[in-house]
Coordinates of C-alpha atoms in Angstrom, one line a residue:
M16 CA 8.0 -4.2 -23.3
A17 CA 4.9 -2.7 -21.7
S18 CA 4.4 -3.4 -18.0
S19 CA 1.4 -5.3 -16.7
Q20 CA 0.0 -1.9 -15.4
D21 CA 0.3 -0.4 -18.9
S22 CA -1.2 -3.4 -20.6
L23 CA -4.1 -3.4 -18.2
A24 CA -4.7 0.3 -18.5
N25 CA -4.7 0.0 -22.2
A26 CA -7.2 -2.9 -22.1
L27 CA -9.5 -1.2 -19.6
K28 CA -9.4 2.1 -21.6
N29 CA -10.5 0.2 -24.7
K30 CA -12.7 -2.5 -23.1
T31 CA -15.8 -1.7 -25.1
I32 CA -13.8 -1.8 -28.4
I33 CA -12.0 -5.1 -27.5
Q34 CA -15.2 -6.9 -26.5
A35 CA -16.9 -5.7 -29.7
H36 CA -13.9 -7.0 -31.6
M37 CA -14.1 -10.4 -29.8
R38 CA -17.9 -10.7 -30.6
Q39 CA -17.2 -9.9 -34.3
H40 CA -14.5 -12.5 -34.4
Q41 CA -16.8 -15.1 -32.8
S42 CA -19.5 -14.4 -35.4
C43 CA -17.3 -15.9 -38.1
W44 CA -15.7 -18.9 -36.3
D45 CA -15.2 -21.9 -38.5
A46 CA -17.1 -25.1 -37.5
P47 CA -15.5 -26.6 -34.4
L48 CA -12.8 -29.1 -34.9
E49 CA -13.8 -32.6 -33.9
L50 CA -11.8 -34.7 -31.4
D51 CA -9.2 -36.8 -33.1
S52 CA -10.0 -40.4 -32.6
K53 CA -6.4 -41.4 -33.1
A54 CA -5.0 -38.8 -30.7
S55 CA -4.6 -41.2 -27.9
S56 CA -2.0 -43.1 -29.9
H57 CA 0.1 -40.0 -30.4
P58 CA 3.3 -39.8 -28.2
I59 CA 2.6 -36.2 -27.2
Q60 CA -0.8 -34.6 -26.6
V61 CA -1.5 -31.0 -25.6
F62 CA -4.5 -29.7 -23.6
V63 CA -5.3 -26.2 -22.5
R64 CA -7.2 -25.3 -19.3
V65 CA -8.5 -21.8 -18.7
R66 CA -8.8 -20.7 -15.1
P67 CA -11.7 -18.4 -13.9
L68 CA -11.1 -14.7 -13.3
L69 CA -9.8 -14.3 -9.7
E70 CA -10.9 -11.8 -7.1
R71 CA -7.8 -9.7 -7.8
D72 CA -8.8 -9.6 -11.5
I73 CA -12.3 -8.5 -10.8
E74 CA -11.2 -5.9 -8.3
S75 CA -8.8 -4.4 -10.8
G76 CA -11.6 -4.3 -13.5
A77 CA -9.9 -6.9 -15.7
F78 CA -12.0 -8.9 -18.1
S79 CA -11.5 -12.1 -20.1
L80 CA -9.5 -12.0 -23.3
V81 CA -10.0 -15.8 -24.0
M82 CA -12.9 -17.5 -25.8
V83 CA -13.0 -21.3 -25.8
Q84 CA -14.5 -23.1 -28.7
P85 CA -15.0 -26.7 -27.6
P86 CA -13.7 -29.3 -28.0
R87 CA -10.3 -28.2 -29.3
T88 CA -9.9 -24.5 -30.0
V89 CA -8.9 -21.4 -27.9
H90 CA -9.2 -17.9 -29.3
F91 CA -7.0 -15.3 -27.6
T92 CA -7.3 -11.6 -28.2
H93 CA -3.9 -9.8 -27.6
P94 CA -4.1 -6.1 -27.1
T95 CA -0.9 -4.1 -27.9
N96 CA -0.3 -0.5 -27.1
R97 CA 1.7 1.8 -29.3
W98 CA 2.4 5.5 -29.2
A99 CA 0.2 6.0 -32.3
G100 CA -2.7 3.9 -31.0
G101 CA -3.2 0.2 -30.6
C102 CA -4.0 -3.1 -32.2
F103 CA -6.3 -5.9 -31.0
A104 CA -5.5 -9.1 -32.8
T105 CA -7.2 -12.5 -32.2
K106 CA -5.0 -15.5 -32.4
T107 CA -6.4 -19.0 -32.7
Y108 CA -4.8 -22.1 -31.1
D109 CA -5.8 -25.7 -31.6
A110 CA -5.1 -28.4 -29.1
D111 CA -6.1 -32.0 -28.4
G112 CA -8.7 -30.7 -26.0
V113 CA -9.6 -27.5 -24.2
F114 CA -11.3 -26.9 -20.9
D115 CA -12.9 -23.5 -20.1
E116 CA -13.2 -21.8 -16.7
E117 CA -16.5 -23.7 -16.0
T118 CA -14.9 -27.1 -16.4
N119 CA -14.6 -29.2 -13.2
N120 CA -11.7 -31.4 -12.2
D121 CA -13.6 -34.6 -13.0
T122 CA -14.1 -33.5 -16.6
V123 CA -10.4 -32.5 -17.0
Y124 CA -9.3 -35.9 -15.6
N125 CA -11.6 -37.8 -17.9
G126 CA -10.7 -35.6 -20.9
L127 CA -7.0 -36.4 -20.4
G128 CA -7.7 -40.1 -20.7
L129 CA -5.8 -41.0 -17.6
Q130 CA -8.0 -43.9 -16.5
E131 CA -7.0 -45.8 -19.6
M132 CA -3.3 -45.2 -18.9
I133 CA -3.8 -46.5 -15.4
K134 CA -5.4 -49.7 -16.7
Q135 CA -2.5 -50.3 -19.1
A136 CA 0.1 -49.7 -16.4
L137 CA -1.6 -52.1 -14.0
S138 CA -2.1 -54.8 -16.6
E139 CA 1.4 -54.9 -18.3
A140 CA 4.9 -53.6 -17.9
G141 CA 6.9 -51.4 -20.2
H142 CA 4.9 -48.2 -20.1
E143 CA 5.9 -44.7 -19.1
F144 CA 3.0 -42.2 -18.8
C145 CA 3.8 -38.6 -17.9
V146 CA 1.3 -35.8 -17.2
M147 CA 2.9 -32.3 -17.1
A148 CA 1.2 -29.0 -16.0
Y149 CA 2.8 -25.9 -17.5
G150 CA 2.0 -22.2 -17.3
Q151 CA 2.6 -19.0 -15.5
T152 CA 2.4 -18.8 -11.7
G153 CA -1.2 -18.5 -10.4
T154 CA -3.0 -20.3 -13.2
G155 CA -4.0 -23.4 -11.3
K156 CA -1.2 -25.9 -12.1
T157 CA -0.9 -27.2 -8.5
Y158 CA -4.7 -27.2 -8.1
T159 CA -5.1 -29.3 -11.2
T160 CA -2.3 -31.8 -10.5
T161 CA -3.5 -32.3 -6.9
A162 CA -7.0 -33.1 -8.2
I163 CA -5.4 -35.5 -10.8
E164 CA -3.5 -37.3 -8.0
E165 CA -6.6 -37.6 -5.9
R166 CA -8.5 -39.3 -8.8
L167 CA -5.5 -41.3 -9.8
T168 CA -5.3 -42.7 -6.2
A169 CA -9.0 -43.8 -6.3
D170 CA -8.6 -45.4 -9.8
V171 CA -5.4 -47.3 -9.1
F172 CA -7.0 -49.3 -6.3
S173 CA -10.4 -49.7 -7.9
L174 CA -8.8 -51.0 -11.1
M175 CA -6.2 -53.2 -9.4
P176 CA -6.4 -56.8 -10.7
E177 CA -7.6 -59.3 -8.2
T178 CA -5.0 -61.9 -9.3
N179 CA -1.3 -61.3 -10.0
A180 CA -1.6 -57.8 -8.6
P181 CA 1.5 -55.6 -9.2
T182 CA 3.3 -53.9 -6.3
L183 CA 3.3 -50.2 -5.9
S184 CA 5.9 -47.7 -4.7
L185 CA 6.2 -43.9 -4.8
T186 CA 8.9 -41.3 -5.1
A187 CA 8.5 -37.6 -4.9
F188 CA 11.1 -34.9 -5.2
E189 CA 11.5 -31.3 -6.2
I190 CA 14.0 -29.5 -8.4
R191 CA 14.8 -25.9 -7.4
G192 CA 17.7 -23.7 -8.2
G193 CA 19.3 -26.6 -10.1
K194 CA 19.3 -28.9 -7.1
A195 CA 17.0 -31.7 -6.1
Y196 CA 15.5 -32.6 -2.7
D197 CA 13.5 -35.6 -1.6
L198 CA 10.0 -34.7 -0.4
L199 CA 9.4 -38.0 1.4
S200 CA 12.7 -38.5 3.3
Q201 CA 13.3 -38.4 7.0
P202 CA 14.3 -35.8 7.8
P203 CA 12.7 -33.9 4.9
H204 CA 14.5 -32.4 1.9
N205 CA 17.3 -34.9 1.8
P206 CA 19.6 -33.8 -1.2
V207 CA 19.2 -35.9 -4.3
Q208 CA 21.8 -36.4 -7.0
I209 CA 20.6 -36.7 -10.6
T210 CA 23.2 -38.5 -12.6
S211 CA 23.6 -40.5 -15.8
T212 CA 26.6 -42.5 -17.0
N213 CA 27.5 -43.6 -20.5
G214 CA 24.0 -43.0 -21.8
S215 CA 22.3 -45.2 -19.3
S216 CA 19.0 -44.2 -17.7
S217 CA 19.2 -41.5 -15.0
T218 CA 19.8 -42.5 -11.4
Y219 CA 19.0 -40.7 -8.2
P220 CA 21.4 -41.3 -5.3
G221 CA 19.8 -40.1 -2.1
L222 CA 16.2 -40.5 -3.3
G223 CA 14.0 -42.8 -1.2
R224 CA 11.3 -45.1 -2.5
C225 CA 8.2 -45.6 -0.3
S226 CA 6.1 -48.8 -0.7
V227 CA 2.4 -48.4 -1.1
S228 CA 0.0 -51.1 0.1
T229 CA -3.3 -49.3 0.6
K230 CA -5.2 -46.3 -0.7
E231 CA -4.6 -44.6 2.6
D232 CA -0.8 -45.0 2.2
L233 CA -0.8 -43.3 -1.2
V234 CA -3.1 -40.4 0.1
T235 CA -0.7 -39.8 3.1
L236 CA 2.4 -39.8 1.0
L237 CA 1.0 -37.5 -1.7
G238 CA -0.2 -35.1 1.0
K239 CA 3.2 -35.1 2.7
A240 CA 5.0 -34.3 -0.6
K241 CA 2.6 -31.4 -1.3
E242 CA 3.0 -30.0 2.2
L243 CA 6.8 -30.0 2.0
R244 CA 7.1 -28.5 -1.5
M245 CA 8.8 -25.1 -1.6
T246 CA 6.4 -22.2 -2.1
R247 CA 7.2 -18.5 -1.8
S248 CA 5.5 -15.2 -2.4
T249 CA 6.2 -13.5 -5.7
V250 CA 5.0 -10.5 -7.5
K251 CA 2.3 -12.5 -9.2
N252 CA 1.3 -15.1 -6.6
D253 CA 1.5 -15.1 -2.8
T254 CA 1.9 -18.9 -2.7
S255 CA 3.8 -19.6 -5.9
S256 CA 5.4 -23.1 -6.3
R257 CA 9.1 -22.2 -6.9
S258 CA 10.2 -25.7 -7.8
H259 CA 9.4 -28.5 -10.3
C260 CA 7.7 -31.3 -8.4
I261 CA 8.0 -34.8 -9.8
V262 CA 5.9 -37.6 -8.4
T263 CA 6.3 -41.1 -9.8
L264 CA 4.1 -44.1 -9.0
R265 CA 6.0 -47.2 -9.9
V266 CA 3.9 -50.3 -10.8
E267 CA 6.1 -53.4 -10.5
H268 CA 5.0 -56.6 -12.2
A269 CA 5.9 -60.2 -11.4
S270 CA 8.2 -60.2 -14.4
G271 CA 10.5 -57.8 -12.6
D272 CA 9.8 -55.0 -15.0
G273 CA 7.2 -52.3 -14.5
S274 CA 5.5 -49.2 -15.7
D275 CA 5.7 -45.6 -14.4
I276 CA 3.0 -43.0 -14.0
V277 CA 4.6 -39.6 -13.6
I278 CA 2.9 -36.4 -12.5
V279 CA 4.9 -33.2 -13.0
D280 CA 3.9 -29.9 -11.6
L281 CA 6.3 -27.4 -13.2
A282 CA 7.3 -24.3 -11.4
G283 CA 5.3 -21.2 -12.3
T284 CA 6.9 -19.2 -15.1
E285 CA 7.5 -15.5 -14.7
R286 CA 8.7 -13.0 -17.3
S287 CA 12.0 -11.3 -16.5
S288 CA 10.2 -8.0 -15.9
Y289 CA 8.4 -9.6 -13.0
A290 CA 11.3 -11.8 -11.8
N291 CA 13.6 -8.9 -11.5
K292 CA 11.3 -7.3 -8.9
N293 CA 11.8 -10.2 -6.6
D294 CA 14.8 -10.6 -4.2
P295 CA 18.1 -12.0 -5.6
E296 CA 17.4 -15.6 -4.5
R297 CA 14.0 -15.6 -6.3
V298 CA 15.7 -14.0 -9.4
K299 CA 18.2 -16.9 -9.5
E300 CA 15.4 -19.4 -9.1
S301 CA 13.5 -17.9 -12.0
I302 CA 16.6 -18.0 -14.2
E303 CA 17.1 -21.7 -13.5
T304 CA 13.4 -22.4 -14.0
N305 CA 13.4 -20.8 -17.4
K306 CA 16.6 -22.7 -18.4
G307 CA 14.9 -25.9 -17.5
L308 CA 11.7 -25.1 -19.4
A309 CA 13.7 -24.0 -22.5
A310 CA 15.5 -27.4 -22.4
L311 CA 12.2 -29.2 -22.0
K312 CA 10.9 -27.5 -25.1
D313 CA 13.9 -28.5 -27.1
C314 CA 13.5 -32.2 -26.0
I315 CA 9.8 -32.3 -26.9
R316 CA 10.5 -30.7 -30.3
A317 CA 13.3 -33.2 -31.0
R318 CA 11.0 -36.1 -30.0
L319 CA 8.5 -35.0 -32.7
S320 CA 11.1 -34.4 -35.4
T321 CA 11.5 -37.2 -38.0
S322 CA 15.0 -36.0 -39.1
N323 CA 16.5 -35.3 -35.7
Q324 CA 17.2 -38.5 -33.7
H325 CA 19.2 -36.8 -31.0
I326 CA 17.2 -35.6 -27.9
P327 CA 19.2 -33.2 -25.8
W328 CA 17.9 -34.5 -22.4
R329 CA 21.2 -33.8 -20.7
S330 CA 20.6 -30.0 -21.0
S331 CA 19.0 -29.7 -17.5
K332 CA 18.2 -31.6 -14.4
L333 CA 14.5 -31.5 -15.3
T334 CA 15.0 -33.1 -18.8
M335 CA 17.3 -35.7 -17.3
V336 CA 14.5 -36.8 -15.0
L337 CA 11.9 -36.8 -17.8
R338 CA 14.2 -38.6 -20.3
G339 CA 11.9 -41.6 -20.3
A340 CA 9.0 -39.5 -21.6
F341 CA 11.0 -38.4 -24.7
E342 CA 13.1 -41.3 -25.9
Q343 CA 11.8 -43.8 -28.3
S344 CA 12.5 -47.4 -27.3
S345 CA 11.5 -50.8 -28.7
K346 CA 11.3 -52.1 -25.1
R347 CA 9.1 -49.3 -23.6
S348 CA 6.3 -47.2 -24.8
N349 CA 6.0 -43.6 -23.6
K350 CA 3.2 -41.0 -23.6
L351 CA 3.5 -37.3 -22.6
I352 CA 0.5 -35.2 -21.9
V353 CA 1.1 -31.4 -21.6
L354 CA -1.6 -29.5 -19.8
A355 CA -1.2 -25.8 -20.4
C356 CA -2.9 -23.7 -17.7
I357 CA -3.6 -20.1 -18.7
S358 CA -5.2 -17.0 -17.3
P359 CA -8.0 -15.2 -19.3
S360 CA -7.3 -11.9 -17.5
A361 CA -6.2 -8.8 -19.3
I362 CA -3.6 -8.4 -16.4
D363 CA -1.9 -11.6 -17.7
S364 CA -2.1 -11.1 -21.4
E365 CA 1.6 -11.3 -22.1
D366 CA 2.1 -14.4 -19.9
T367 CA -0.9 -16.1 -21.6
M368 CA 0.5 -15.3 -25.0
G369 CA 3.9 -16.8 -23.9
T370 CA 2.3 -20.0 -22.6
L371 CA 0.3 -20.5 -25.8
K372 CA 3.4 -19.9 -28.0
Y373 CA 5.4 -22.3 -25.9
I374 CA 3.0 -25.2 -26.5
T375 CA 2.2 -24.5 -30.2
P376 CA 5.1 -26.6 -31.7
F377 CA 4.0 -29.6 -29.6
Q378 CA 0.9 -29.8 -31.9
L379 CA 3.0 -30.5 -34.9
T380 CA 4.8 -33.6 -36.1
G381 CA 7.9 -34.2 -38.1
D382 CA 10.1 -31.3 -39.3
A383 CA 7.2 -28.9 -39.1
A384 CA 7.7 -28.9 -35.3
V385 CA 11.3 -27.7 -35.8
D386 CA 10.5 -25.2 -38.5
A387 CA 7.7 -23.6 -36.5
V388 CA 10.1 -22.9 -33.7
K389 CA 12.9 -21.7 -35.9
H390 CA 10.5 -19.2 -37.5
N391 CA 9.0 -18.2 -34.1
T392 CA 5.5 -18.8 -35.5
G393 CA 3.5 -19.8 -32.4
G394 CA -0.2 -18.9 -32.7
S395 CA -1.3 -20.0 -36.1
S396 CA -3.8 -22.8 -36.3
R397 CA -3.0 -23.2 -40.0
L398 CA 0.3 -25.1 -39.8
D399 CA -0.3 -27.9 -42.2
H400 CA 2.2 -28.5 -45.0
A401 CA 0.8 -26.7 -48.0
A402 CA 2.2 -29.1 -50.5
E403 CA -0.3 -31.6 -49.2
W404 CA -3.3 -29.3 -49.6
G405 CA -6.2 -30.4 -51.8
Y406 CA -9.2 -28.6 -53.0
E407 CA -11.0 -28.5 -49.7
D408 CA -7.9 -27.4 -47.8
S409 CA -7.4 -24.6 -50.3
V410 CA -11.0 -23.4 -50.1
A411 CA -10.8 -23.4 -46.3
Y412 CA -7.6 -21.4 -46.4
I413 CA -9.1 -18.8 -48.8
K414 CA -12.2 -18.3 -46.7
R415 CA -10.1 -17.8 -43.5
Q416 CA -6.9 -16.1 -44.6
L417 CA -7.9 -14.5 -48.0
P418 CA -11.5 -13.4 -47.4
K419 CA -11.6 -10.9 -50.3
F420 CA -11.3 -13.9 -52.6
A421 CA -14.1 -15.9 -50.9
P422 CA -16.9 -14.7 -53.3
V423 CA -14.9 -15.8 -56.3
I424 CA -13.5 -19.2 -55.1
S425 CA -15.3 -20.9 -58.0
R426 CA -13.3 -18.8 -60.4
L427 CA -9.9 -19.3 -58.7
L428 CA -10.4 -23.0 -58.1
P429 CA -12.8 -24.2 -60.9
D430 CA -12.8 -27.9 -60.1
P431 CA -11.9 -30.4 -57.3
S432 CA -8.4 -31.0 -58.8
S433 CA -7.5 -27.3 -58.3
S434 CA -5.4 -26.1 -55.4
L435 CA -4.0 -22.8 -54.2
V436 CA -0.5 -23.8 -55.3
S437 CA -1.6 -23.3 -59.0
L438 CA -2.2 -19.6 -58.3
F439 CA 1.4 -18.7 -57.4
P440 CA 2.8 -18.4 -60.9
L441 CA 0.2 -15.8 -61.8
S442 CA 0.9 -12.1 -61.8
S443 CA -1.3 -9.5 -60.1
A444 CA -3.1 -8.7 -63.5
E445 CA -3.6 -12.4 -64.1
L446 CA -5.0 -13.0 -60.7
L447 CA -7.4 -10.1 -61.1
T448 CA -8.5 -11.3 -64.5
L449 CA -9.1 -14.8 -63.2
A450 CA -11.1 -13.4 -60.3
S451 CA -13.2 -11.2 -62.6
T452 CA -13.9 -13.8 -65.3
P453 CA -17.1 -15.8 -64.7
A454 CA -16.7 -19.6 -64.5
P455 CA -18.4 -21.7 -67.2
S456 CA -21.1 -22.7 -64.7
E457 CA -21.9 -19.0 -63.9
D458 CA -24.3 -16.7 -65.6
P459 CA -22.1 -14.5 -67.8
D460 CA -24.2 -11.4 -67.0
A461 CA -24.0 -12.1 -63.2
S462 CA -21.4 -10.3 -61.1
L463 CA -20.4 -11.8 -57.8
L464 CA -18.7 -8.5 -56.7
D465 CA -20.0 -5.0 -56.7
A466 CA -17.8 -2.1 -57.9
R467 CA -16.5 -1.3 -54.4
S468 CA -15.6 -4.9 -53.7
T469 CA -13.9 -5.2 -57.1
N470 CA -11.8 -2.1 -56.3
Q471 CA -10.8 -3.5 -52.9
L472 CA -9.9 -6.8 -54.5
R473 CA -7.7 -5.0 -57.0
N474 CA -5.9 -3.1 -54.3
W475 CA -5.5 -6.2 -52.2
I476 CA -4.1 -8.2 -55.1
D477 CA -1.4 -5.7 -55.7
A478 CA -0.4 -5.8 -52.0
Y479 CA -0.6 -9.6 -52.0
H480 CA 1.7 -9.8 -55.1
K481 CA 4.3 -7.6 -53.4
K482 CA 4.2 -9.8 -50.4
L483 CA 4.6 -12.8 -52.5
A484 CA 7.6 -11.3 -54.3
G485 CA 9.2 -10.5 -51.0
L486 CA 8.7 -14.0 -49.8
Q487 CA 10.1 -15.3 -53.1
K488 CA 13.2 -13.2 -52.6
R489 CA 13.6 -14.5 -49.1
L490 CA 13.3 -18.0 -50.3
E491 CA 15.9 -17.5 -53.0
E492 CA 18.3 -16.0 -50.3
E493 CA 17.7 -19.1 -48.2
E494 CA 18.4 -21.4 -51.1
Q495 CA 21.7 -19.6 -51.6
R496 CA 22.5 -20.1 -47.9
K497 CA 21.5 -23.7 -48.2
A498 CA 23.9 -24.2 -51.1
A499 CA 26.7 -22.5 -49.1
N500 CA 26.0 -24.4 -45.9
P501 CA 23.5 -27.3 -46.2
K502 CA 23.4 -27.8 -42.4
R503 CA 21.7 -24.5 -42.0
A504 CA 18.9 -25.2 -44.4
I505 CA 15.4 -25.1 -43.0
Q506 CA 13.4 -26.1 -46.1
R507 CA 12.2 -29.7 -46.4
S508 CA 14.1 -31.3 -49.2
G509 CA 12.1 -32.2 -52.3
A510 CA 9.5 -29.4 -51.9
T511 CA 8.9 -27.2 -54.9
K512 CA 9.4 -23.5 -54.8
E513 CA 5.7 -22.9 -55.1
A514 CA 5.0 -25.3 -52.2
Q515 CA 7.6 -23.6 -50.1
L516 CA 6.2 -20.2 -50.8
L517 CA 2.7 -21.3 -49.9
R518 CA 4.0 -22.9 -46.8
S519 CA 5.5 -19.6 -45.8
L520 CA 2.0 -18.1 -46.2
D521 CA 0.1 -20.8 -44.4
G522 CA 1.4 -19.7 -41.0
L523 CA 5.1 -20.6 -41.0
D524 CA 6.1 -17.1 -41.7
L525 CA 7.5 -14.8 -39.0
G526 CA 4.8 -12.2 -39.4
A527 CA 1.9 -14.6 -40.2
N528 CA 0.7 -15.8 -36.8
D529 CA -2.4 -13.6 -36.4
T530 CA -5.7 -15.1 -37.4
G531 CA -9.2 -13.6 -37.4
F532 CA -10.1 -10.0 -37.0
V533 CA -7.6 -7.2 -36.3
T534 CA -8.9 -3.9 -34.9
R535 CA -6.7 -0.9 -35.0
I536 CA -7.2 2.4 -33.1
D537 CA -5.5 5.8 -33.2
R538 CA -3.9 7.6 -30.3
M539 CA -7.3 9.1 -29.4
G540 CA -8.8 5.7 -29.0
R541 CA -10.9 5.9 -32.1
V542 CA -11.3 2.8 -34.3
V543 CA -9.5 3.5 -37.6
R544 CA -9.7 0.1 -39.2
V545 CA -11.2 -3.3 -38.8
Q546 CA -9.9 -6.0 -41.1
V547 CA -9.2 -9.6 -41.3
K548 CA -5.5 -10.5 -40.9
E549 CA -4.3 -12.2 -44.1
G550 CA -1.5 -14.7 -43.9

């Protein structure tokens, strides 16, 4: 894997080409996705916040590789360096909401919908709301969660009911190196045990709970917790938070039950190539941090799956603490908001890619969330189940992923009842014939493609058919494995072979996570090909 210095040197060397590539990609963006009016009812929502370029980025000559398309899309250009040249591919990620580097904290707070959650927690018991900041070190997680806590403090007391007001209390602790420490104890950092017996809820022997009567009480306690949290200098950040910080505001109602508002500032992630440059204690901390984050991903993925009812929350101390945000219960409702903080800088391109890949499966529901991770397919914004595609979905797919077919869509899909699934049984020759034959509504003498485009289409159809044959072979091999061992099957039962093949092409294929333009250069830095990544 290339070092950050190599990646930056490659990006700076080809800055003009990369920026031209990004402008070209931007020129053919699809219409922006609208905000989902039903998203607030989803158990898990994902948001992305892009920090500004920092002074160290500017001094090193780094530039932004991220373009935000409000309100829901992030486009990330990933430069790779090879001995024979390089490749600049733009990947598209969709979220419930995105915030660019110009977005202030008030807009982020309002965009996350936290005020409505506070109203629910204050008015009735039985809710568990969790806001979690994730990302590499130095991307503004602590900055963002601190701002959220400040605004939450103001809203809690301004929205407090005048009659039958609930009582408030606060806990705050950190998890580092597999151990937990109370941030509000006297003396500080009292050890906390995280335990669970016979499937009951997690308990925390040694953790103190502080009552909160006024806004000033809450401000003082939150400030103390932030001050006592462990920070250390790392390769990437002089004041990196080396622990997971969990702050819980308990809202207790007269019924004896209550609601919880949990703010989680996760430890900054670091790739092993960076972590190994730290001292042995920091290396151990990084290993434990990564274990916890991997367990967290498994729990969220299991929560979204419709076929897997087991959530492996015992896998780490972190997931034991956050168990209430994952499990489904008839007595309590839960809501998890994941805020991914990313850097736009070319210095951090690999870490940014890692963060976006980490959160991608959280955007899916049902078994698609499991399949996407099993196929390692983070990055594609086209992860819908292809068997459910209609005419409009098929047209949109052709325009984006199969652009050489775009001029002849009316021939491939002649009526609104057509879909891309119907094209799979066709051979290369049949596909070319269909694309070359005017539809009944066309002028028979008119040609939608010139000779050069027709030749390109012919060559591309051959390549496409070979790819289709390869996918079909892989599918047949998987079906054989499924017959031998049903537990290892990854296909959704009941799906037709054509639908499964199309699903492989719609982004759930190991090599099909690039979207948009791909620019390739040779070892001399000359552009040798600009194309649209297909599949």
